[in-house]
Protein backbone atom coordinates (compact mmCIF):
# COMPACT_ATOMS: atom_id res chain seq x y z
CA UNK A 1 0.00 0.00 0.00
CA UNK A 2 1.19 3.56 -0.61
CA UNK A 3 1.29 4.44 3.08
CA UNK A 4 3.92 1.81 3.91
CA UNK A 5 6.88 3.26 5.79
CA UNK A 6 10.13 2.13 4.16
CA UNK A 7 12.50 0.25 6.46
CA UNK A 8 15.50 -2.08 5.71
CA UNK A 9 14.69 -4.75 3.13
CA UNK A 10 14.51 -8.23 4.68
CA UNK A 11 16.76 -10.98 3.30
CA UNK A 12 14.84 -13.94 4.72
CA UNK A 13 11.34 -15.01 5.75
CA UNK A 14 9.27 -12.47 7.63
CA UNK A 15 6.16 -12.32 9.79
CA UNK A 16 3.26 -10.19 8.56
CA UNK A 17 0.94 -9.35 11.44
CA UNK A 18 -2.40 -7.72 10.62
CA UNK A 19 -3.90 -5.57 13.36
CA UNK A 20 -7.27 -6.53 14.79
CA UNK A 21 -10.37 -4.41 14.29
CA UNK A 22 -10.46 -1.25 16.46
CA UNK A 23 -7.49 -2.43 18.53
CA UNK A 24 -6.10 1.10 18.44
CA UNK A 25 -8.68 1.86 21.15
CA UNK A 26 -6.48 0.06 23.68
CA UNK A 27 -3.09 -0.26 21.92
CA UNK A 28 -0.66 2.46 20.86
CA UNK A 29 0.79 1.25 17.55
CA UNK A 30 3.53 3.90 17.71
CA UNK A 31 4.71 2.58 21.07
CA UNK A 32 4.49 -0.99 19.83
CA UNK A 33 6.65 -0.22 16.79
CA UNK A 34 9.20 1.64 18.88
CA UNK A 35 9.65 -1.11 21.45
CA UNK A 36 9.48 -3.98 18.98
CA UNK A 37 12.25 -2.38 16.92
CA UNK A 38 14.51 -2.54 19.99
CA UNK A 39 14.25 -6.34 20.17
CA UNK A 40 13.19 -7.60 16.70
CA UNK A 41 14.27 -6.48 13.23
CA UNK A 42 11.25 -4.64 11.88
CA UNK A 43 11.03 -3.98 8.15
CA UNK A 44 7.76 -2.25 7.29
CA UNK A 45 4.55 -0.92 8.76
CA UNK A 46 1.38 0.82 7.77
CA UNK A 47 -1.87 1.58 9.51
CA UNK A 48 -3.06 -2.02 9.29
CA UNK A 49 -0.03 -4.29 9.63
CA UNK A 50 3.55 -4.80 10.77
CA UNK A 51 6.31 -6.78 9.01
CA UNK A 52 9.20 -8.12 11.08
CA UNK A 53 11.79 -10.88 11.25
CA UNK A 54 10.84 -14.53 11.44
CA UNK A 55 12.82 -16.34 14.15
CA UNK A 56 14.16 -19.38 12.32
CA UNK A 57 14.63 -22.42 14.54
CA UNK A 58 12.55 -20.98 17.38
CA UNK A 59 9.25 -22.18 18.81
CA UNK A 60 6.89 -20.72 21.41
CA UNK A 61 6.92 -22.23 24.88
CA UNK A 62 3.92 -24.29 25.91
CA UNK A 63 2.43 -23.13 29.20
CA UNK A 64 3.42 -26.25 31.23
CA UNK A 65 7.06 -25.38 30.42
CA UNK A 66 6.93 -22.05 32.25
CA UNK A 67 7.66 -23.35 35.74
CA UNK A 68 10.69 -25.50 34.82
CA UNK A 69 12.09 -22.70 32.61
CA UNK A 70 11.68 -19.99 35.25
CA UNK A 71 15.40 -19.19 35.61
CA UNK A 72 15.73 -18.37 31.91
CA UNK A 73 12.48 -16.41 31.85
CA UNK A 74 13.35 -14.37 34.96
CA UNK A 75 16.73 -13.49 33.46
CA UNK A 76 15.22 -12.57 30.09
CA UNK A 77 12.55 -10.41 31.74
CA UNK A 78 15.20 -8.58 33.76
CA UNK A 79 17.17 -8.05 30.56
CA UNK A 80 14.15 -6.53 28.84
CA UNK A 81 13.45 -4.21 31.78
CA UNK A 82 17.02 -2.95 31.93
CA UNK A 83 17.51 -2.55 28.19
CA UNK A 84 14.12 -1.01 27.44
CA UNK A 85 14.27 1.36 30.41
CA UNK A 86 17.78 2.53 29.58
CA UNK A 87 16.52 3.24 26.05
CA UNK A 88 13.52 5.16 27.38
CA UNK A 89 15.82 7.57 29.21
CA UNK A 90 16.73 8.99 25.79
CA UNK A 91 13.18 8.79 24.38
CA UNK A 92 11.07 10.57 26.97
CA UNK A 93 7.90 10.24 24.89
CA UNK A 94 7.98 6.51 25.64
CA UNK A 95 8.85 6.78 29.32
CA UNK A 96 6.42 9.30 30.72
CA UNK A 97 4.95 8.60 34.18
CA UNK A 98 1.55 9.36 32.63
CA UNK A 99 1.90 6.22 30.52
CA UNK A 100 2.07 3.81 33.47
CA UNK A 101 0.25 0.76 32.18
CA UNK A 102 -1.38 -0.39 35.44
CA UNK A 103 -2.73 3.05 36.27
CA UNK A 104 -3.91 3.58 32.71
CA UNK A 105 -5.81 0.30 32.60
CA UNK A 106 -7.50 0.81 35.95
CA UNK A 107 -8.55 4.38 35.14
CA UNK A 108 -9.22 4.33 31.38
CA UNK A 109 -10.38 0.79 30.62
CA UNK A 110 -12.77 0.76 33.55
CA UNK A 111 -15.16 3.42 32.12
CA UNK A 112 -15.21 1.53 28.81
CA UNK A 113 -16.97 -1.46 30.40
CA UNK A 114 -18.45 -0.28 33.71
CA UNK A 115 -21.72 0.85 32.10
CA UNK A 116 -23.21 -2.61 31.59
CA UNK A 117 -26.36 -1.30 29.89
CA UNK A 118 -24.19 0.39 27.28
CA UNK A 119 -22.10 -2.76 26.87
CA UNK A 120 -25.22 -4.88 26.36
CA UNK A 121 -26.19 -2.75 23.35
CA UNK A 122 -23.07 -4.06 21.60
CA UNK A 123 -23.81 -7.72 22.40
CA UNK A 124 -26.34 -10.27 21.26
CA UNK A 125 -29.33 -10.63 23.65
CA UNK A 126 -28.35 -14.18 24.57
CA UNK A 127 -25.18 -12.81 26.16
CA UNK A 128 -26.86 -10.21 28.35
CA UNK A 129 -27.42 -12.48 31.37
CA UNK A 130 -23.81 -13.60 31.33
CA UNK A 131 -22.40 -10.06 31.19
CA UNK A 132 -24.73 -9.03 34.01
CA UNK A 133 -23.33 -11.89 36.12
CA UNK A 134 -20.02 -10.02 36.27
CA UNK A 135 -21.67 -7.67 38.76
CA UNK A 136 -20.06 -4.61 37.22
CA UNK A 137 -23.26 -2.57 37.08
CA UNK A 138 -23.64 0.56 39.16
CA UNK A 139 -20.33 1.27 40.85
CA UNK A 140 -19.23 -2.36 41.24
CA UNK A 141 -16.26 -2.32 38.86
CA UNK A 142 -15.32 1.26 39.69
CA UNK A 143 -15.12 0.34 43.38
CA UNK A 144 -12.83 -2.62 42.68
CA UNK A 145 -10.52 -0.54 40.48
CA UNK A 146 -10.50 2.22 43.10
CA UNK A 147 -9.61 -0.32 45.79
CA UNK A 148 -6.61 -1.54 43.78
CA UNK A 149 -5.48 2.01 42.99
CA UNK A 150 -5.61 2.92 46.68
CA UNK A 151 -3.21 0.09 47.52
CA UNK A 152 -0.90 1.05 44.65
CA UNK A 153 -0.82 4.66 45.84
CA UNK A 154 -0.20 3.63 49.44
CA UNK A 155 2.75 1.42 48.52
CA UNK A 156 4.09 3.62 45.70
CA UNK A 157 7.51 4.16 47.36
CA UNK A 158 8.05 0.38 47.30
CA UNK A 159 7.06 -0.07 43.65
CA UNK A 160 10.02 -0.05 41.26
CA UNK A 161 9.15 1.21 37.81
CA UNK A 162 10.55 0.20 34.43
CA UNK A 163 9.49 -0.34 30.84
CA UNK A 164 7.66 -3.69 30.98
CA UNK A 165 6.42 -6.24 28.46
CA UNK A 166 2.97 -6.50 30.12
CA UNK A 167 1.84 -9.58 28.18
CA UNK A 168 4.36 -12.32 28.92
CA UNK A 169 2.31 -15.42 28.20
CA UNK A 170 3.97 -18.66 27.07
CA UNK A 171 3.31 -17.98 23.39
CA UNK A 172 5.31 -14.74 23.55
CA UNK A 173 8.43 -16.56 24.74
CA UNK A 174 10.35 -18.13 21.84
CA UNK A 175 13.08 -20.72 22.41
CA UNK A 176 15.65 -22.36 20.19
CA UNK A 177 16.08 -25.90 21.47
CA UNK A 178 19.40 -26.33 19.64
CA UNK A 179 21.13 -23.17 20.88
CA UNK A 180 19.10 -22.77 24.14
CA UNK A 181 18.54 -19.13 23.19
CA UNK A 182 15.35 -17.38 24.32
CA UNK A 183 13.65 -14.37 22.71
CA UNK A 184 10.59 -12.36 23.69
CA UNK A 185 8.06 -11.24 21.08
CA UNK A 186 4.80 -9.28 20.79
CA UNK A 187 5.29 -5.78 22.15
CA UNK A 188 1.74 -4.49 21.72
CA UNK A 189 1.35 -3.59 25.40
CA UNK A 190 4.95 -2.68 26.20
CA UNK A 191 5.19 0.53 28.15
CA UNK A 192 6.17 1.93 31.53
CA UNK A 193 4.77 -0.05 34.46
CA UNK A 194 5.51 -1.39 37.91
CA UNK A 195 7.92 -4.28 37.43
CA UNK A 196 5.92 -6.42 39.86
CA UNK A 197 2.99 -6.32 37.43
CA UNK A 198 5.14 -7.95 34.75
CA UNK A 199 6.12 -10.77 37.12
CA UNK A 200 2.56 -11.14 38.42
CA UNK A 201 1.05 -11.18 34.96
CA UNK A 202 3.54 -13.87 33.94
CA UNK A 203 2.53 -16.03 36.93
CA UNK A 204 -1.12 -15.64 35.90
CA UNK A 205 -0.16 -17.12 32.54
CA UNK A 206 1.20 -20.35 34.04
CA UNK A 207 -2.24 -22.02 33.65
CA UNK A 208 -2.47 -20.92 30.00
CA UNK A 209 -5.92 -20.51 28.49
CA UNK A 210 -7.02 -23.62 30.38
CA UNK A 211 -7.05 -21.38 33.48
CA UNK A 212 -6.62 -24.38 35.80
CA UNK A 213 -5.20 -22.32 38.65
CA UNK A 214 -5.33 -25.16 41.17
CA UNK A 215 -3.03 -27.25 39.00
CA UNK A 216 -0.70 -24.72 37.41
CA UNK A 217 -0.58 -21.47 39.39
CA UNK A 218 2.82 -21.33 41.14
CA UNK A 219 3.08 -21.74 44.89
CA UNK A 220 4.70 -19.16 47.16
CA UNK A 221 8.06 -20.93 47.18
CA UNK A 222 8.30 -20.90 43.40
CA UNK A 223 7.29 -17.24 43.23
CA UNK A 224 10.02 -16.32 45.72
CA UNK A 225 12.62 -18.25 43.69
CA UNK A 226 11.54 -16.42 40.55
CA UNK A 227 11.65 -13.01 42.30
CA UNK A 228 15.13 -13.69 43.69
CA UNK A 229 16.44 -14.76 40.29
CA UNK A 230 14.87 -11.75 38.60
CA UNK A 231 16.33 -9.25 41.08
CA UNK A 232 19.75 -10.92 41.08
CA UNK A 233 20.04 -10.96 37.28
CA UNK A 234 18.55 -7.50 36.96
CA UNK A 235 21.14 -5.99 39.26
CA UNK A 236 23.98 -7.64 37.37
CA UNK A 237 22.67 -6.31 34.08
CA UNK A 238 22.02 -2.84 35.44
CA UNK A 239 25.57 -2.67 36.80
CA UNK A 240 27.04 -3.77 33.46
CA UNK A 241 25.07 -1.17 31.53
CA UNK A 242 25.60 1.52 34.18
CA UNK A 243 21.94 2.42 33.89
CA UNK A 244 19.78 4.13 36.46
CA UNK A 245 16.27 2.98 35.80
CA UNK A 246 14.64 5.98 37.38
CA UNK A 247 13.47 7.86 34.28
CA UNK A 248 13.10 11.16 36.10
CA UNK A 249 12.90 12.53 39.64
CA UNK A 250 9.20 11.77 39.90
CA UNK A 251 9.64 8.02 39.53
CA UNK A 252 10.58 5.56 42.22
CA UNK A 253 14.11 4.29 41.69
CA UNK A 254 13.90 0.61 40.89
CA UNK A 255 15.42 -2.13 43.01
CA UNK A 256 17.48 -3.05 39.96
CA UNK A 257 19.75 -0.04 40.52
CA UNK A 258 21.01 -1.45 43.83
CA UNK A 259 24.38 -3.22 43.91
CA UNK A 260 23.63 -5.05 47.16
CA UNK A 261 22.98 -8.78 47.32
CA UNK A 262 19.29 -9.60 47.24
CA UNK A 263 18.14 -10.19 50.82
CA UNK A 264 15.48 -12.58 52.10
CA UNK A 265 13.49 -9.57 53.36
CA UNK A 266 13.50 -7.98 49.92
CA UNK A 267 12.31 -11.21 48.35
CA UNK A 268 9.49 -11.57 50.89
CA UNK A 269 8.30 -7.97 50.48
CA UNK A 270 8.61 -8.08 46.69
CA UNK A 271 6.69 -11.35 46.49
CA UNK A 272 3.86 -9.90 48.58
CA UNK A 273 3.58 -7.07 46.07
CA UNK A 274 3.81 -9.43 43.09
CA UNK A 275 0.93 -11.45 44.51
CA UNK A 276 -1.08 -8.24 44.84
CA UNK A 277 -0.40 -7.38 41.21
CA UNK A 278 -1.85 -10.71 40.13
CA UNK A 279 -5.14 -9.08 41.14
CA UNK A 280 -4.43 -6.06 38.95
CA UNK A 281 -3.56 -8.41 36.10
CA UNK A 282 -6.72 -10.46 36.49
CA UNK A 283 -9.15 -7.56 36.64
CA UNK A 284 -7.52 -5.67 33.78
CA UNK A 285 -7.50 -8.67 31.46
CA UNK A 286 -11.14 -9.24 32.41
CA UNK A 287 -11.89 -5.68 31.30
CA UNK A 288 -9.83 -6.18 28.15
CA UNK A 289 -11.84 -9.30 27.36
CA UNK A 290 -15.15 -7.50 27.65
CA UNK A 291 -13.84 -4.75 25.38
CA UNK A 292 -12.77 -7.40 22.87
CA UNK A 293 -16.15 -9.13 23.11
CA UNK A 294 -17.67 -5.96 21.69
CA UNK A 295 -15.20 -5.19 18.90
CA UNK A 296 -13.19 -8.27 17.94
CA UNK A 297 -13.91 -10.38 14.86
CA UNK A 298 -11.81 -13.27 16.22
CA UNK A 299 -13.73 -16.41 17.14
CA UNK A 300 -12.82 -16.60 20.84
CA UNK A 301 -14.93 -16.75 23.99
CA UNK A 302 -13.95 -13.34 25.30
CA UNK A 303 -16.96 -13.03 27.60
CA UNK A 304 -16.31 -16.43 29.17
CA UNK A 305 -12.65 -15.48 29.60
CA UNK A 306 -13.66 -12.21 31.29
CA UNK A 307 -15.73 -14.21 33.78
CA UNK A 308 -12.87 -16.62 34.49
CA UNK A 309 -10.35 -13.86 35.12
CA UNK A 310 -12.71 -11.77 37.23
CA UNK A 311 -13.78 -14.76 39.30
CA UNK A 312 -10.10 -15.52 39.91
CA UNK A 313 -9.68 -11.92 41.07
CA UNK A 314 -12.53 -12.28 43.54
CA UNK A 315 -11.31 -15.67 44.77
CA UNK A 316 -7.82 -14.37 45.62
CA UNK A 317 -8.56 -10.76 46.59
CA UNK A 318 -8.47 -11.27 50.35
CA UNK A 319 -5.47 -13.63 50.27
CA UNK A 320 -3.29 -11.36 48.16
CA UNK A 321 -4.09 -8.08 49.95
CA UNK A 322 -4.06 -9.10 53.61
CA UNK A 323 -0.34 -8.29 54.04
CA UNK A 324 -0.71 -4.87 52.41
CA UNK A 325 -3.73 -3.30 54.12
Coordinates of C-alpha atoms in Angstrom, one line a residue:
X1 CA 0.0 0.0 0.0
X2 CA 1.2 3.6 -0.6
X3 CA 1.3 4.4 3.1
X4 CA 3.9 1.8 3.9
X5 CA 6.9 3.3 5.8
X6 CA 10.1 2.1 4.2
X7 CA 12.5 0.2 6.5
X8 CA 15.5 -2.1 5.7
X9 CA 14.7 -4.7 3.1
X10 CA 14.5 -8.2 4.7
X11 CA 16.8 -11.0 3.3
X12 CA 14.8 -13.9 4.7
X13 CA 11.3 -15.0 5.7
X14 CA 9.3 -12.5 7.6
X15 CA 6.2 -12.3 9.8
X16 CA 3.3 -10.2 8.6
X17 CA 0.9 -9.3 11.4
X18 CA -2.4 -7.7 10.6
X19 CA -3.9 -5.6 13.4
X20 CA -7.3 -6.5 14.8
X21 CA -10.4 -4.4 14.3
X22 CA -10.5 -1.3 16.5
X23 CA -7.5 -2.4 18.5
X24 CA -6.1 1.1 18.4
X25 CA -8.7 1.9 21.1
X26 CA -6.5 0.1 23.7
X27 CA -3.1 -0.3 21.9
X28 CA -0.7 2.5 20.9
X29 CA 0.8 1.3 17.5
X30 CA 3.5 3.9 17.7
X31 CA 4.7 2.6 21.1
X32 CA 4.5 -1.0 19.8
X33 CA 6.7 -0.2 16.8
X34 CA 9.2 1.6 18.9
X35 CA 9.7 -1.1 21.4
X36 CA 9.5 -4.0 19.0
X37 CA 12.3 -2.4 16.9
X38 CA 14.5 -2.5 20.0
X39 CA 14.2 -6.3 20.2
X40 CA 13.2 -7.6 16.7
X41 CA 14.3 -6.5 13.2
X42 CA 11.2 -4.6 11.9
X43 CA 11.0 -4.0 8.1
X44 CA 7.8 -2.2 7.3
X45 CA 4.5 -0.9 8.8
X46 CA 1.4 0.8 7.8
X47 CA -1.9 1.6 9.5
X48 CA -3.1 -2.0 9.3
X49 CA 0.0 -4.3 9.6
X50 CA 3.5 -4.8 10.8
X51 CA 6.3 -6.8 9.0
X52 CA 9.2 -8.1 11.1
X53 CA 11.8 -10.9 11.2
X54 CA 10.8 -14.5 11.4
X55 CA 12.8 -16.3 14.2
X56 CA 14.2 -19.4 12.3
X57 CA 14.6 -22.4 14.5
X58 CA 12.5 -21.0 17.4
X59 CA 9.3 -22.2 18.8
X60 CA 6.9 -20.7 21.4
X61 CA 6.9 -22.2 24.9
X62 CA 3.9 -24.3 25.9
X63 CA 2.4 -23.1 29.2
X64 CA 3.4 -26.2 31.2
X65 CA 7.1 -25.4 30.4
X66 CA 6.9 -22.1 32.2
X67 CA 7.7 -23.4 35.7
X68 CA 10.7 -25.5 34.8
X69 CA 12.1 -22.7 32.6
X70 CA 11.7 -20.0 35.3
X71 CA 15.4 -19.2 35.6
X72 CA 15.7 -18.4 31.9
X73 CA 12.5 -16.4 31.8
X74 CA 13.4 -14.4 35.0
X75 CA 16.7 -13.5 33.5
X76 CA 15.2 -12.6 30.1
X77 CA 12.6 -10.4 31.7
X78 CA 15.2 -8.6 33.8
X79 CA 17.2 -8.0 30.6
X80 CA 14.2 -6.5 28.8
X81 CA 13.4 -4.2 31.8
X82 CA 17.0 -2.9 31.9
X83 CA 17.5 -2.6 28.2
X84 CA 14.1 -1.0 27.4
X85 CA 14.3 1.4 30.4
X86 CA 17.8 2.5 29.6
X87 CA 16.5 3.2 26.1
X88 CA 13.5 5.2 27.4
X89 CA 15.8 7.6 29.2
X90 CA 16.7 9.0 25.8
X91 CA 13.2 8.8 24.4
X92 CA 11.1 10.6 27.0
X93 CA 7.9 10.2 24.9
X94 CA 8.0 6.5 25.6
X95 CA 8.9 6.8 29.3
X96 CA 6.4 9.3 30.7
X97 CA 4.9 8.6 34.2
X98 CA 1.5 9.4 32.6
X99 CA 1.9 6.2 30.5
X100 CA 2.1 3.8 33.5
X101 CA 0.2 0.8 32.2
X102 CA -1.4 -0.4 35.4
X103 CA -2.7 3.1 36.3
X104 CA -3.9 3.6 32.7
X105 CA -5.8 0.3 32.6
X106 CA -7.5 0.8 36.0
X107 CA -8.5 4.4 35.1
X108 CA -9.2 4.3 31.4
X109 CA -10.4 0.8 30.6
X110 CA -12.8 0.8 33.5
X111 CA -15.2 3.4 32.1
X112 CA -15.2 1.5 28.8
X113 CA -17.0 -1.5 30.4
X114 CA -18.5 -0.3 33.7
X115 CA -21.7 0.8 32.1
X116 CA -23.2 -2.6 31.6
X117 CA -26.4 -1.3 29.9
X118 CA -24.2 0.4 27.3
X119 CA -22.1 -2.8 26.9
X120 CA -25.2 -4.9 26.4
X121 CA -26.2 -2.7 23.3
X122 CA -23.1 -4.1 21.6
X123 CA -23.8 -7.7 22.4
X124 CA -26.3 -10.3 21.3
X125 CA -29.3 -10.6 23.6
X126 CA -28.4 -14.2 24.6
X127 CA -25.2 -12.8 26.2
X128 CA -26.9 -10.2 28.3
X129 CA -27.4 -12.5 31.4
X130 CA -23.8 -13.6 31.3
X131 CA -22.4 -10.1 31.2
X132 CA -24.7 -9.0 34.0
X133 CA -23.3 -11.9 36.1
X134 CA -20.0 -10.0 36.3
X135 CA -21.7 -7.7 38.8
X136 CA -20.1 -4.6 37.2
X137 CA -23.3 -2.6 37.1
X138 CA -23.6 0.6 39.2
X139 CA -20.3 1.3 40.8
X140 CA -19.2 -2.4 41.2
X141 CA -16.3 -2.3 38.9
X142 CA -15.3 1.3 39.7
X143 CA -15.1 0.3 43.4
X144 CA -12.8 -2.6 42.7
X145 CA -10.5 -0.5 40.5
X146 CA -10.5 2.2 43.1
X147 CA -9.6 -0.3 45.8
X148 CA -6.6 -1.5 43.8
X149 CA -5.5 2.0 43.0
X150 CA -5.6 2.9 46.7
X151 CA -3.2 0.1 47.5
X152 CA -0.9 1.0 44.7
X153 CA -0.8 4.7 45.8
X154 CA -0.2 3.6 49.4
X155 CA 2.8 1.4 48.5
X156 CA 4.1 3.6 45.7
X157 CA 7.5 4.2 47.4
X158 CA 8.0 0.4 47.3
X159 CA 7.1 -0.1 43.7
X160 CA 10.0 -0.1 41.3
X161 CA 9.1 1.2 37.8
X162 CA 10.6 0.2 34.4
X163 CA 9.5 -0.3 30.8
X164 CA 7.7 -3.7 31.0
X165 CA 6.4 -6.2 28.5
X166 CA 3.0 -6.5 30.1
X167 CA 1.8 -9.6 28.2
X168 CA 4.4 -12.3 28.9
X169 CA 2.3 -15.4 28.2
X170 CA 4.0 -18.7 27.1
X171 CA 3.3 -18.0 23.4
X172 CA 5.3 -14.7 23.6
X173 CA 8.4 -16.6 24.7
X174 CA 10.3 -18.1 21.8
X175 CA 13.1 -20.7 22.4
X176 CA 15.7 -22.4 20.2
X177 CA 16.1 -25.9 21.5
X178 CA 19.4 -26.3 19.6
X179 CA 21.1 -23.2 20.9
X180 CA 19.1 -22.8 24.1
X181 CA 18.5 -19.1 23.2
X182 CA 15.3 -17.4 24.3
X183 CA 13.7 -14.4 22.7
X184 CA 10.6 -12.4 23.7
X185 CA 8.1 -11.2 21.1
X186 CA 4.8 -9.3 20.8
X187 CA 5.3 -5.8 22.2
X188 CA 1.7 -4.5 21.7
X189 CA 1.3 -3.6 25.4
X190 CA 5.0 -2.7 26.2
X191 CA 5.2 0.5 28.2
X192 CA 6.2 1.9 31.5
X193 CA 4.8 0.0 34.5
X194 CA 5.5 -1.4 37.9
X195 CA 7.9 -4.3 37.4
X196 CA 5.9 -6.4 39.9
X197 CA 3.0 -6.3 37.4
X198 CA 5.1 -8.0 34.8
X199 CA 6.1 -10.8 37.1
X200 CA 2.6 -11.1 38.4
X201 CA 1.1 -11.2 35.0
X202 CA 3.5 -13.9 33.9
X203 CA 2.5 -16.0 36.9
X204 CA -1.1 -15.6 35.9
X205 CA -0.2 -17.1 32.5
X206 CA 1.2 -20.3 34.0
X207 CA -2.2 -22.0 33.7
X208 CA -2.5 -20.9 30.0
X209 CA -5.9 -20.5 28.5
X210 CA -7.0 -23.6 30.4
X211 CA -7.0 -21.4 33.5
X212 CA -6.6 -24.4 35.8
X213 CA -5.2 -22.3 38.7
X214 CA -5.3 -25.2 41.2
X215 CA -3.0 -27.2 39.0
X216 CA -0.7 -24.7 37.4
X217 CA -0.6 -21.5 39.4
X218 CA 2.8 -21.3 41.1
X219 CA 3.1 -21.7 44.9
X220 CA 4.7 -19.2 47.2
X221 CA 8.1 -20.9 47.2
X222 CA 8.3 -20.9 43.4
X223 CA 7.3 -17.2 43.2
X224 CA 10.0 -16.3 45.7
X225 CA 12.6 -18.2 43.7
X226 CA 11.5 -16.4 40.6
X227 CA 11.6 -13.0 42.3
X228 CA 15.1 -13.7 43.7
X229 CA 16.4 -14.8 40.3
X230 CA 14.9 -11.7 38.6
X231 CA 16.3 -9.3 41.1
X232 CA 19.8 -10.9 41.1
X233 CA 20.0 -11.0 37.3
X234 CA 18.5 -7.5 37.0
X235 CA 21.1 -6.0 39.3
X236 CA 24.0 -7.6 37.4
X237 CA 22.7 -6.3 34.1
X238 CA 22.0 -2.8 35.4
X239 CA 25.6 -2.7 36.8
X240 CA 27.0 -3.8 33.5
X241 CA 25.1 -1.2 31.5
X242 CA 25.6 1.5 34.2
X243 CA 21.9 2.4 33.9
X244 CA 19.8 4.1 36.5
X245 CA 16.3 3.0 35.8
X246 CA 14.6 6.0 37.4
X247 CA 13.5 7.9 34.3
X248 CA 13.1 11.2 36.1
X249 CA 12.9 12.5 39.6
X250 CA 9.2 11.8 39.9
X251 CA 9.6 8.0 39.5
X252 CA 10.6 5.6 42.2
X253 CA 14.1 4.3 41.7
X254 CA 13.9 0.6 40.9
X255 CA 15.4 -2.1 43.0
X256 CA 17.5 -3.1 40.0
X257 CA 19.8 0.0 40.5
X258 CA 21.0 -1.5 43.8
X259 CA 24.4 -3.2 43.9
X260 CA 23.6 -5.0 47.2
X261 CA 23.0 -8.8 47.3
X262 CA 19.3 -9.6 47.2
X263 CA 18.1 -10.2 50.8
X264 CA 15.5 -12.6 52.1
X265 CA 13.5 -9.6 53.4
X266 CA 13.5 -8.0 49.9
X267 CA 12.3 -11.2 48.4
X268 CA 9.5 -11.6 50.9
X269 CA 8.3 -8.0 50.5
X270 CA 8.6 -8.1 46.7
X271 CA 6.7 -11.3 46.5
X272 CA 3.9 -9.9 48.6
X273 CA 3.6 -7.1 46.1
X274 CA 3.8 -9.4 43.1
X275 CA 0.9 -11.4 44.5
X276 CA -1.1 -8.2 44.8
X277 CA -0.4 -7.4 41.2
X278 CA -1.9 -10.7 40.1
X279 CA -5.1 -9.1 41.1
X280 CA -4.4 -6.1 38.9
X281 CA -3.6 -8.4 36.1
X282 CA -6.7 -10.5 36.5
X283 CA -9.1 -7.6 36.6
X284 CA -7.5 -5.7 33.8
X285 CA -7.5 -8.7 31.5
X286 CA -11.1 -9.2 32.4
X287 CA -11.9 -5.7 31.3
X288 CA -9.8 -6.2 28.2
X289 CA -11.8 -9.3 27.4
X290 CA -15.2 -7.5 27.6
X291 CA -13.8 -4.7 25.4
X292 CA -12.8 -7.4 22.9
X293 CA -16.1 -9.1 23.1
X294 CA -17.7 -6.0 21.7
X295 CA -15.2 -5.2 18.9
X296 CA -13.2 -8.3 17.9
X297 CA -13.9 -10.4 14.9
X298 CA -11.8 -13.3 16.2
X299 CA -13.7 -16.4 17.1
X300 CA -12.8 -16.6 20.8
X301 CA -14.9 -16.8 24.0
X302 CA -13.9 -13.3 25.3
X303 CA -17.0 -13.0 27.6
X304 CA -16.3 -16.4 29.2
X305 CA -12.7 -15.5 29.6
X306 CA -13.7 -12.2 31.3
X307 CA -15.7 -14.2 33.8
X308 CA -12.9 -16.6 34.5
X309 CA -10.3 -13.9 35.1
X310 CA -12.7 -11.8 37.2
X311 CA -13.8 -14.8 39.3
X312 CA -10.1 -15.5 39.9
X313 CA -9.7 -11.9 41.1
X314 CA -12.5 -12.3 43.5
X315 CA -11.3 -15.7 44.8
X316 CA -7.8 -14.4 45.6
X317 CA -8.6 -10.8 46.6
X318 CA -8.5 -11.3 50.3
X319 CA -5.5 -13.6 50.3
X320 CA -3.3 -11.4 48.2
X321 CA -4.1 -8.1 50.0
X322 CA -4.1 -9.1 53.6
X323 CA -0.3 -8.3 54.0
X324 CA -0.7 -4.9 52.4
X325 CA -3.7 -3.3 54.1

